[in-house]
GROMACS .gro file of N, CA and C in nm:
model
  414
    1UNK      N    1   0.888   0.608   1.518
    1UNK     CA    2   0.959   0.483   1.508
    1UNK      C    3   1.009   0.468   1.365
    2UNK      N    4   1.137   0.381   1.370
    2UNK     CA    5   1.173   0.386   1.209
    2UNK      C    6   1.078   0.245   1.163
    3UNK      N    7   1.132   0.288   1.014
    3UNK     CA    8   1.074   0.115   0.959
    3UNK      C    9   1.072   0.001   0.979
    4UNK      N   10   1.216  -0.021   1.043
    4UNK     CA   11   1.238  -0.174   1.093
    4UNK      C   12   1.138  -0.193   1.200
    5UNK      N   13   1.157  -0.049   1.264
    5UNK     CA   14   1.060  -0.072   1.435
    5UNK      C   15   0.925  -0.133   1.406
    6UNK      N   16   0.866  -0.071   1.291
    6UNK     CA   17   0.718  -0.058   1.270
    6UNK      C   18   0.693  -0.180   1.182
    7UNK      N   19   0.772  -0.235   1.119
    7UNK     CA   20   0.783  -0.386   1.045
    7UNK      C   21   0.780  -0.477   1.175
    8UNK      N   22   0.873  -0.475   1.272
    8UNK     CA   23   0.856  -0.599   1.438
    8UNK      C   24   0.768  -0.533   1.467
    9UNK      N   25   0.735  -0.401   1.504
    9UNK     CA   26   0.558  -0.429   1.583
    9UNK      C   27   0.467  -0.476   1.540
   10UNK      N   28   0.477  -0.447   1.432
   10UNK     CA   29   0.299  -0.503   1.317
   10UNK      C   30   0.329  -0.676   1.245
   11UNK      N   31   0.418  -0.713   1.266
   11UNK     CA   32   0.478  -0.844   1.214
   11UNK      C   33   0.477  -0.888   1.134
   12UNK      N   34   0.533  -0.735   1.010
   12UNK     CA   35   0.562  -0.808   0.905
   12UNK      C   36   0.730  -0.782   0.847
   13UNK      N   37   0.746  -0.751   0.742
   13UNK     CA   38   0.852  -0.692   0.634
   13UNK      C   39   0.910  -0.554   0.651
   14UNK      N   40   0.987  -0.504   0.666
   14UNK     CA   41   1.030  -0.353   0.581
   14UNK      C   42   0.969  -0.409   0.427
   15UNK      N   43   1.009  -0.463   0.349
   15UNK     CA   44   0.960  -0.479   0.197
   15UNK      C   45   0.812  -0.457   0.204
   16UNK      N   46   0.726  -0.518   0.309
   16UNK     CA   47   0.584  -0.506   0.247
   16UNK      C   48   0.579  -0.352   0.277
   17UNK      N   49   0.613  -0.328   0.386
   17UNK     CA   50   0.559  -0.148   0.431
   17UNK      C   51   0.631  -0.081   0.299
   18UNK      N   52   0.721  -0.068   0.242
   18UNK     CA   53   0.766  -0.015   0.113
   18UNK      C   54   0.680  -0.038   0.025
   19UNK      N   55   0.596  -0.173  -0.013
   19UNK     CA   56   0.517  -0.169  -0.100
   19UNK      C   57   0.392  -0.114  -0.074
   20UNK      N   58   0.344  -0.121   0.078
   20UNK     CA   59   0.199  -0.046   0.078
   20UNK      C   60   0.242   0.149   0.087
   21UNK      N   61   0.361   0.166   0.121
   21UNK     CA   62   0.404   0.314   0.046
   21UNK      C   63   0.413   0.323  -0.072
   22UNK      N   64   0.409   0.283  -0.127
   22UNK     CA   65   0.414   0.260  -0.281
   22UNK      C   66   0.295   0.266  -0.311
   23UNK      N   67   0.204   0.180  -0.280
   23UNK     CA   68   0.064   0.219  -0.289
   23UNK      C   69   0.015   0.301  -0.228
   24UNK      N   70   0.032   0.369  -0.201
   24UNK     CA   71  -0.037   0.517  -0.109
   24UNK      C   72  -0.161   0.493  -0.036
   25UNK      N   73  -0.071   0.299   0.083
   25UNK     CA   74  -0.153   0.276   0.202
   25UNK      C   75  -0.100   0.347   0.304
   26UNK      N   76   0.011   0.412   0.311
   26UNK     CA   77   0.119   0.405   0.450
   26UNK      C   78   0.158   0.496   0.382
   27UNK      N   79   0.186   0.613   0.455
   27UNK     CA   80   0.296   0.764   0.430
   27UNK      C   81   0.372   0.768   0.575
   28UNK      N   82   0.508   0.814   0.566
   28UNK     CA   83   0.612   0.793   0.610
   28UNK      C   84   0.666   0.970   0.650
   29UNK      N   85   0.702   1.030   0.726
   29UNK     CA   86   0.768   1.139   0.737
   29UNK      C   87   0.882   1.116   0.756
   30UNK      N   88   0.967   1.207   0.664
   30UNK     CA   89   1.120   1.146   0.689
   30UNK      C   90   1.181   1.263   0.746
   31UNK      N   91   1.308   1.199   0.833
   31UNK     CA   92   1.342   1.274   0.923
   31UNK      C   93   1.462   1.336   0.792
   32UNK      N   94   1.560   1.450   0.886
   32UNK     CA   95   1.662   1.508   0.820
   32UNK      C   96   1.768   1.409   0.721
   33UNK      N   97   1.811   1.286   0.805
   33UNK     CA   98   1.879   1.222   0.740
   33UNK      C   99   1.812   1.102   0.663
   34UNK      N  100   1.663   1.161   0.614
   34UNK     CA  101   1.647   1.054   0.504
   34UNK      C  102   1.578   0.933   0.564
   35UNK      N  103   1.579   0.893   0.721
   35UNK     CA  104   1.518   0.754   0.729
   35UNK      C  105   1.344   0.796   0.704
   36UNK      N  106   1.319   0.652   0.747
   36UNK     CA  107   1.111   0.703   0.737
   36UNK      C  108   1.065   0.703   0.876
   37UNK      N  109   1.022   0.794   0.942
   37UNK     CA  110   0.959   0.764   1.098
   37UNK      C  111   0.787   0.776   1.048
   38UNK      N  112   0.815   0.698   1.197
   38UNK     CA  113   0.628   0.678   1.130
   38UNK      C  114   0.562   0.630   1.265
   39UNK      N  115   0.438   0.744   1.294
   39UNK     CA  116   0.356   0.719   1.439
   39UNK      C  117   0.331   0.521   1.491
   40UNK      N  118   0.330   0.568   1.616
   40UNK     CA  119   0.352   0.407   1.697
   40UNK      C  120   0.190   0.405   1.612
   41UNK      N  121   0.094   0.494   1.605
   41UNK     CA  122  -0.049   0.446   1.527
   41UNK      C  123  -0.065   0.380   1.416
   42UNK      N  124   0.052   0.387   1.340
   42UNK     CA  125   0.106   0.319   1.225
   42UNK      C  126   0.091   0.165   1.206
   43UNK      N  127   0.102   0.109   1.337
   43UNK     CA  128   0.127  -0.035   1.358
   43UNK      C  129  -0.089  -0.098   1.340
   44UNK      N  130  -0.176  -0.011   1.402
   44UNK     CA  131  -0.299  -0.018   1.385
   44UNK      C  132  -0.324  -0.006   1.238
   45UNK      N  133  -0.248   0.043   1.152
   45UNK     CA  134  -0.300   0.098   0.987
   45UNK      C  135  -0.248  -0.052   0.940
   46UNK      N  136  -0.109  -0.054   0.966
   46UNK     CA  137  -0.013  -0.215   0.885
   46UNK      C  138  -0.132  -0.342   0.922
   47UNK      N  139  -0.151  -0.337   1.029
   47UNK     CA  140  -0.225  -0.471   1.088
   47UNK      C  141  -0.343  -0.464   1.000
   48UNK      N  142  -0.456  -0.357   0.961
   48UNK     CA  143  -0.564  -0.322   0.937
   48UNK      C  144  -0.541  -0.379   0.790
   49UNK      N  145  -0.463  -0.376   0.719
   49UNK     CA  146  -0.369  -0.347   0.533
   49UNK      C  147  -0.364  -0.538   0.583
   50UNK      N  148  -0.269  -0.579   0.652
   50UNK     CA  149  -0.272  -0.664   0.645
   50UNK      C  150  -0.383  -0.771   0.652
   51UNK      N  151  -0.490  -0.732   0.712
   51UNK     CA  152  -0.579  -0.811   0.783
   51UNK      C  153  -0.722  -0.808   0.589
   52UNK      N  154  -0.711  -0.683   0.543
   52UNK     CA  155  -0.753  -0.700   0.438
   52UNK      C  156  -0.740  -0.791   0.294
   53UNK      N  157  -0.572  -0.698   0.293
   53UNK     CA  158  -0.527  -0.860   0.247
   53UNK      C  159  -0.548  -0.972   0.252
   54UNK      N  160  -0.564  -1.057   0.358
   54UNK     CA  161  -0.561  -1.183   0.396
   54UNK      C  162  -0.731  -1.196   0.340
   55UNK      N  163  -0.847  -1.164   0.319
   55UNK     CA  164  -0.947  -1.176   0.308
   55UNK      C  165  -0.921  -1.166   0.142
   56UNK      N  166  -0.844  -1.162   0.076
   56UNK     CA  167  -0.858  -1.148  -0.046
   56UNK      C  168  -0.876  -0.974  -0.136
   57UNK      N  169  -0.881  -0.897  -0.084
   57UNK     CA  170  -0.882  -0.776  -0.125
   57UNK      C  171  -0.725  -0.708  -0.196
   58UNK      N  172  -0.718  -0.647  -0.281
   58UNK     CA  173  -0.600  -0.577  -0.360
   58UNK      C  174  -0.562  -0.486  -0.274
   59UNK      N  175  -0.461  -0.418  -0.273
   59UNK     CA  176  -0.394  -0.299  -0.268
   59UNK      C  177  -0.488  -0.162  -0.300
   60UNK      N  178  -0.557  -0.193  -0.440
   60UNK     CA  179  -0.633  -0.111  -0.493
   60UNK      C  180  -0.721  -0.103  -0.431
   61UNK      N  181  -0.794  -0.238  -0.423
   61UNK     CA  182  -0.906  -0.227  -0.327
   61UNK      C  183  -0.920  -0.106  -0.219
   62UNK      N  184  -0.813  -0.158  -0.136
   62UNK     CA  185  -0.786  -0.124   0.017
   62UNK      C  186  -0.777   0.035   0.002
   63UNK      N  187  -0.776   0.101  -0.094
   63UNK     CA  188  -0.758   0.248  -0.102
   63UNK      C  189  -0.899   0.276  -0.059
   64UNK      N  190  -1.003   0.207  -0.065
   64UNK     CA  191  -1.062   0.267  -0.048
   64UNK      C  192  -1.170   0.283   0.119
   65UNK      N  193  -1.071   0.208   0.157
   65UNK     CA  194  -1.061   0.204   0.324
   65UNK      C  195  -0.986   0.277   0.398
   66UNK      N  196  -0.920   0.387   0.301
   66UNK     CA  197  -0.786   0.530   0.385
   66UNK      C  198  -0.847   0.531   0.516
   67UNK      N  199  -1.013   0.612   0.467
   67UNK     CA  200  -1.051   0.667   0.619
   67UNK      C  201  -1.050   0.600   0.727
   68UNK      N  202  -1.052   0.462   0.734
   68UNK     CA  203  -1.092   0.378   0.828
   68UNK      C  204  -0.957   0.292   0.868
   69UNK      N  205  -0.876   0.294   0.818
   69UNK     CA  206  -0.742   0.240   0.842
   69UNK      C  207  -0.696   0.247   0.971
   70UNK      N  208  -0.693   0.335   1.045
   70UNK     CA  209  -0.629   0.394   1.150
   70UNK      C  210  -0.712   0.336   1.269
   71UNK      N  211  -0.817   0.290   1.244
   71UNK     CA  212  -0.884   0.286   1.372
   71UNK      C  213  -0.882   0.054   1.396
   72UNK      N  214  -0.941   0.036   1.455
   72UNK     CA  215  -0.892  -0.161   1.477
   72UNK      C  216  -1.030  -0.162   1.402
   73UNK      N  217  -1.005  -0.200   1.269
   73UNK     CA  218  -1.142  -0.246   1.184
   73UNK      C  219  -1.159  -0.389   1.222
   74UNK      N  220  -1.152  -0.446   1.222
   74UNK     CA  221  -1.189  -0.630   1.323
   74UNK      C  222  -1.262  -0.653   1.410
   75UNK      N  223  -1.238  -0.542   1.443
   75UNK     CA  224  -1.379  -0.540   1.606
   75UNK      C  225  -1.509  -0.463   1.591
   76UNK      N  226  -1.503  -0.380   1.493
   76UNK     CA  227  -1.593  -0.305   1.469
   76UNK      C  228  -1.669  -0.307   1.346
   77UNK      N  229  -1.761  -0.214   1.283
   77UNK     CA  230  -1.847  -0.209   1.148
   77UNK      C  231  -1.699  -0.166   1.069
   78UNK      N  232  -1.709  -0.217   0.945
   78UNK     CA  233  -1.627  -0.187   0.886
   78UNK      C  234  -1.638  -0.046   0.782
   79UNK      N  235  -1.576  -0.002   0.693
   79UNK     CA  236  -1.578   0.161   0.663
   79UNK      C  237  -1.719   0.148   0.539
   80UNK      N  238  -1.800   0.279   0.540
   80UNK     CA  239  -1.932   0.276   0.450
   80UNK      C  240  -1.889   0.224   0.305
   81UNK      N  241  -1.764   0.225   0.269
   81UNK     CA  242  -1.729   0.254   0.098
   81UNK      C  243  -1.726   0.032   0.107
   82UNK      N  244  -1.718  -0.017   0.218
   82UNK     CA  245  -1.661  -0.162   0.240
   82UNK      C  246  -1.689  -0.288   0.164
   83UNK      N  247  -1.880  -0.249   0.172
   83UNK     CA  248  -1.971  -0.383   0.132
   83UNK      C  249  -1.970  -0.372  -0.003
   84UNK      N  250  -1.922  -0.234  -0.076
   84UNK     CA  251  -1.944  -0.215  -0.225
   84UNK      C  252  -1.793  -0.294  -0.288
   85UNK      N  253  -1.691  -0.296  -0.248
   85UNK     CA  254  -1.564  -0.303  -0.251
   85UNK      C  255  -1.541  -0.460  -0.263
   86UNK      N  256  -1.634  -0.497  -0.144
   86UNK     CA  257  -1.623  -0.668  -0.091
   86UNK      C  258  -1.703  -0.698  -0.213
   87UNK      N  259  -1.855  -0.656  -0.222
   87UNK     CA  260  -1.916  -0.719  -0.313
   87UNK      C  261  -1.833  -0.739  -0.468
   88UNK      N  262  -1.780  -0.648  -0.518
   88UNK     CA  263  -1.717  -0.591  -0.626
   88UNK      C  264  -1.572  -0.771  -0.643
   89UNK      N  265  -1.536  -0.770  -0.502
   89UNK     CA  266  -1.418  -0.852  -0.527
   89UNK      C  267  -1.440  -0.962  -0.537
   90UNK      N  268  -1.589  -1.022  -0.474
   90UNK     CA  269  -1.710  -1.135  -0.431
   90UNK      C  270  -1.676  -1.159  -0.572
   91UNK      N  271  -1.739  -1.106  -0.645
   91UNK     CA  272  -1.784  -1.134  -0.776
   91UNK      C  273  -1.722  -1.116  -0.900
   92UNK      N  274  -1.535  -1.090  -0.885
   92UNK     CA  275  -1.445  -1.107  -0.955
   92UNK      C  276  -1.436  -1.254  -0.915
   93UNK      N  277  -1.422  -1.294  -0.822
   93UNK     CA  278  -1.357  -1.432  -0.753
   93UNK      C  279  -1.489  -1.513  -0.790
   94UNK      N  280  -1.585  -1.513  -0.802
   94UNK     CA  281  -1.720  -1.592  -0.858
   94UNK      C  282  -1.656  -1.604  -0.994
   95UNK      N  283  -1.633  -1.521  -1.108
   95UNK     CA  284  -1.622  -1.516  -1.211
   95UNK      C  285  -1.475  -1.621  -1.224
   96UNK      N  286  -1.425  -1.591  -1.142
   96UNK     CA  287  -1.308  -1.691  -1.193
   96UNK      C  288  -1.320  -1.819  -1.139
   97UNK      N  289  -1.394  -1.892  -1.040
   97UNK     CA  290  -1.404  -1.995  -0.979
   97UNK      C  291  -1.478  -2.049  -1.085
   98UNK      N  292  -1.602  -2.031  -1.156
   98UNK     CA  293  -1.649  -2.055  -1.260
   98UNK      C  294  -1.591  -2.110  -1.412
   99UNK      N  295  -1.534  -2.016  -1.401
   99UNK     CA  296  -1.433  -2.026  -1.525
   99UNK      C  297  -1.314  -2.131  -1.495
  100UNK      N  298  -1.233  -2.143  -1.385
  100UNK     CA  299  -1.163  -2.266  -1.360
  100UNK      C  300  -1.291  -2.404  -1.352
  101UNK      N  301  -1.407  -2.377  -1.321
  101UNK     CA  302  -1.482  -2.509  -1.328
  101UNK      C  303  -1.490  -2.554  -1.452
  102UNK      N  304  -1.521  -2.472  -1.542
  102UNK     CA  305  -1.519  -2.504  -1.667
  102UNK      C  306  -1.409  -2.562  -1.744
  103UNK      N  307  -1.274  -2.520  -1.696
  103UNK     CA  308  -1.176  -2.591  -1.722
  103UNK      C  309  -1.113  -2.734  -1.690
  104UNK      N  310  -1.193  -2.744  -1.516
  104UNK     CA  311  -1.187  -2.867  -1.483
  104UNK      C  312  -1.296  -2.945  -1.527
  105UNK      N  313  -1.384  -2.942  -1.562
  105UNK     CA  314  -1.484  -2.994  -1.647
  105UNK      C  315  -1.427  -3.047  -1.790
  106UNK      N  316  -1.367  -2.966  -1.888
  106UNK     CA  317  -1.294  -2.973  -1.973
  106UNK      C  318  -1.188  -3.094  -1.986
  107UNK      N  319  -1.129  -3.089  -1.842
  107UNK     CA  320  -0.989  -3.190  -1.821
  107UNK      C  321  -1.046  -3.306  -1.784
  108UNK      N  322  -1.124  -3.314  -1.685
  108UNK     CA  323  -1.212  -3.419  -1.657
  108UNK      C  324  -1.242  -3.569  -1.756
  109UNK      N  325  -1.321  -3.439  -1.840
  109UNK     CA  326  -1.348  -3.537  -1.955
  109UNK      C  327  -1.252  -3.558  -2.057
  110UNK      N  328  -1.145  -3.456  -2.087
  110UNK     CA  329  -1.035  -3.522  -2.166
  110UNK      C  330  -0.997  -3.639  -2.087
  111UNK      N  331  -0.950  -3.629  -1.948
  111UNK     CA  332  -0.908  -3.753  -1.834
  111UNK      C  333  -0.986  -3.905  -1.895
  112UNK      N  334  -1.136  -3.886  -1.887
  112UNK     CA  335  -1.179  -3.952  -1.904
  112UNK      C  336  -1.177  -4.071  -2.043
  113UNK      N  337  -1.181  -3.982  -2.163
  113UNK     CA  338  -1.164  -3.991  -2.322
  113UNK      C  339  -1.069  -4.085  -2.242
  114UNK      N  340  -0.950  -4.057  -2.244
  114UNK     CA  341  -0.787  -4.106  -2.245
  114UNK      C  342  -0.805  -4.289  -2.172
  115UNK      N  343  -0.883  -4.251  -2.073
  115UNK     CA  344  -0.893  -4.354  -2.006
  115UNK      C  345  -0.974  -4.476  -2.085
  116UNK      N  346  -1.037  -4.429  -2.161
  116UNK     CA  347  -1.174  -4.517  -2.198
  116UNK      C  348  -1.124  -4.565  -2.379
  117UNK      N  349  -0.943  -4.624  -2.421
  117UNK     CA  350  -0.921  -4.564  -2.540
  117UNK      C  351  -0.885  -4.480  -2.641
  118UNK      N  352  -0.895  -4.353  -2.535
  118UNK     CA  353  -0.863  -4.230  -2.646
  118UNK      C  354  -0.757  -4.206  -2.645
  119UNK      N  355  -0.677  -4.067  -2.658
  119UNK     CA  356  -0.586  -4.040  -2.686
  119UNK      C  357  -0.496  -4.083  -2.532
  120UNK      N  358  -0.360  -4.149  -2.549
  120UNK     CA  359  -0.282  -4.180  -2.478
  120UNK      C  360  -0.212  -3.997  -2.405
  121UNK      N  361  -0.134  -4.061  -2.299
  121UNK     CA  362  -0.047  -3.927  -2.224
  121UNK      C  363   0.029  -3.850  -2.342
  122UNK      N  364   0.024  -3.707  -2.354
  122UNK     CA  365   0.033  -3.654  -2.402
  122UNK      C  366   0.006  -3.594  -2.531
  123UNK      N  367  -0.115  -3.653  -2.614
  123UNK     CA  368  -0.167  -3.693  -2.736
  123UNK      C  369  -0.304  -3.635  -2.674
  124UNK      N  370  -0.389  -3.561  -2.791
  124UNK     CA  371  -0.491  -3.460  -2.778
  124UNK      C  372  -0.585  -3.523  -2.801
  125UNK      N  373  -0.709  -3.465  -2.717
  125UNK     CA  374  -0.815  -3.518  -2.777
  125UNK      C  375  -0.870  -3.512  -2.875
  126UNK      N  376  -0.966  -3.574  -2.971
  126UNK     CA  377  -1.007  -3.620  -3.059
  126UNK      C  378  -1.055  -3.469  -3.148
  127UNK      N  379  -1.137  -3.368  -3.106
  127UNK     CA  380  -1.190  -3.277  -3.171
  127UNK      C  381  -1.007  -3.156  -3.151
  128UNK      N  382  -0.930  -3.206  -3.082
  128UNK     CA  383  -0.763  -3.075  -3.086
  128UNK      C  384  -0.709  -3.161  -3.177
  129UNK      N  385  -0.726  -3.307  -3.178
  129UNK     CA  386  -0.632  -3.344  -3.317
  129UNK      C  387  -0.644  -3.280  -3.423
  130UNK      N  388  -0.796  -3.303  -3.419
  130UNK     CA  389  -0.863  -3.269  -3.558
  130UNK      C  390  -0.812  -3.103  -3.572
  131UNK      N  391  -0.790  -3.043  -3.505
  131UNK     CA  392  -0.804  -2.837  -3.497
  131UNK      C  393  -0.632  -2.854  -3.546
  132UNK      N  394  -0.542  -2.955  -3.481
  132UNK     CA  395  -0.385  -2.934  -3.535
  132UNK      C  396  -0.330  -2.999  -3.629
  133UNK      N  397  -0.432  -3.125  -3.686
  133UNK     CA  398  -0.389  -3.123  -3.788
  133UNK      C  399  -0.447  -3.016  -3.945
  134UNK      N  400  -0.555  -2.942  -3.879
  134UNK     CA  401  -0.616  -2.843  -4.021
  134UNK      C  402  -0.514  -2.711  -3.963
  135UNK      N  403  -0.435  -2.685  -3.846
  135UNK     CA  404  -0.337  -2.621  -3.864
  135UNK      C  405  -0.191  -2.630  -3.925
  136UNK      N  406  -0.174  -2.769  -3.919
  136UNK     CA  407  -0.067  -2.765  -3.993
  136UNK      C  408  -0.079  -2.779  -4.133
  137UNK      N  409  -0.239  -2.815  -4.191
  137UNK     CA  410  -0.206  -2.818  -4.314
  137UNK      C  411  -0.269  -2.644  -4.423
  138UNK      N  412  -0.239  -2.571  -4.310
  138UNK     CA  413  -0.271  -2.432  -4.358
  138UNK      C  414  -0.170  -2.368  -4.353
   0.00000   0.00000   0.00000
C-alpha cells in the first residue's frame, strides 16, 4: 500500500508516518518510481507508535519497542525492554510536575503579596525589586 493508503488505514497523517521514518519507527520499501509501499501489517506498527505516544512516551523512547511493534501491544503484555522505559519517562514527568509546583507555589504567593499591598500588576515582588535595582546599579 502507498503512504496515503497506510495514513487512512491507521488514521493518521502522511506527515506523521514521514516523521516516524525519520525516526527509524516505520521503514518503507520503495518501489521503482520512488513512491513508499509499505505491508497492510504496517497499519498494526502506526496504531502501536501511535498508541505510545498518546501515553506520553518520545519517539526515542518508542525505539525501544522495534521488536514488539508489529504485533497489537494493547491487548497483550507489553515488550520486556517496556517497564524500564515507562519507569524512566514516570520519573522525567515526576521531576517536572514538581518543579512546575514549585513555580506555582512561587506565583501563588507573589499573587498573594500583590493582593495584601504589595507590589501592584506588573511591579515585582519585594526581594526582585530589591535583585533589579542592585542590577541596575552595577
Amino acid at each position: 500500500m502507498l503512504i496515503g493508503e497506510l495514513a487512512n488505514e491507521a488514521g493518521t497523517t502522511v506527515r506523521a508516518l514521514r516523521y516516524y521514518e525519520q525516526r527509524g519507527l516505520l521503514h518503507a520499501r520503495r518501489a521503482p518510481n520512488g513512491y513508499r509501499e509499505y505491508d497492510a501489517a504496517k497499519v498494526i506498527r502506526v496504531g502501536n507508535i501511535r498508541l505510545l505516544l498518546s501515553i506520553g512516551l518520545t519517539a526515542d523512547d518508542i525505539r525501544s519497542f522495534l521488536p514488539c511493534l508489529d504485533r497489537e501491544i494493547a491487548e497483550g503484555p507489553v515488550c520486556p525492554a517496556s517497564a524500564e522505559v515507562i519507569a524512566r519517562r514516570l520519573a522525567h514527568v515526576e521531576e517536572r510536575i514538581a518543579a512546575l509546583d514549585t513555580v506555582r507555589s512561587r506565583l501563588a504567593e507573589a499573587l498573594a503579596q500583590a493582593g495584601e499591598g504589595g507590589p501592584g500588576p506588573g511591579q515585582l515582588p519585594a526581594d526582585g525589586a530589591r535583585r533589579e535595582s542592585a542590577i541596575r546599579r552595577s
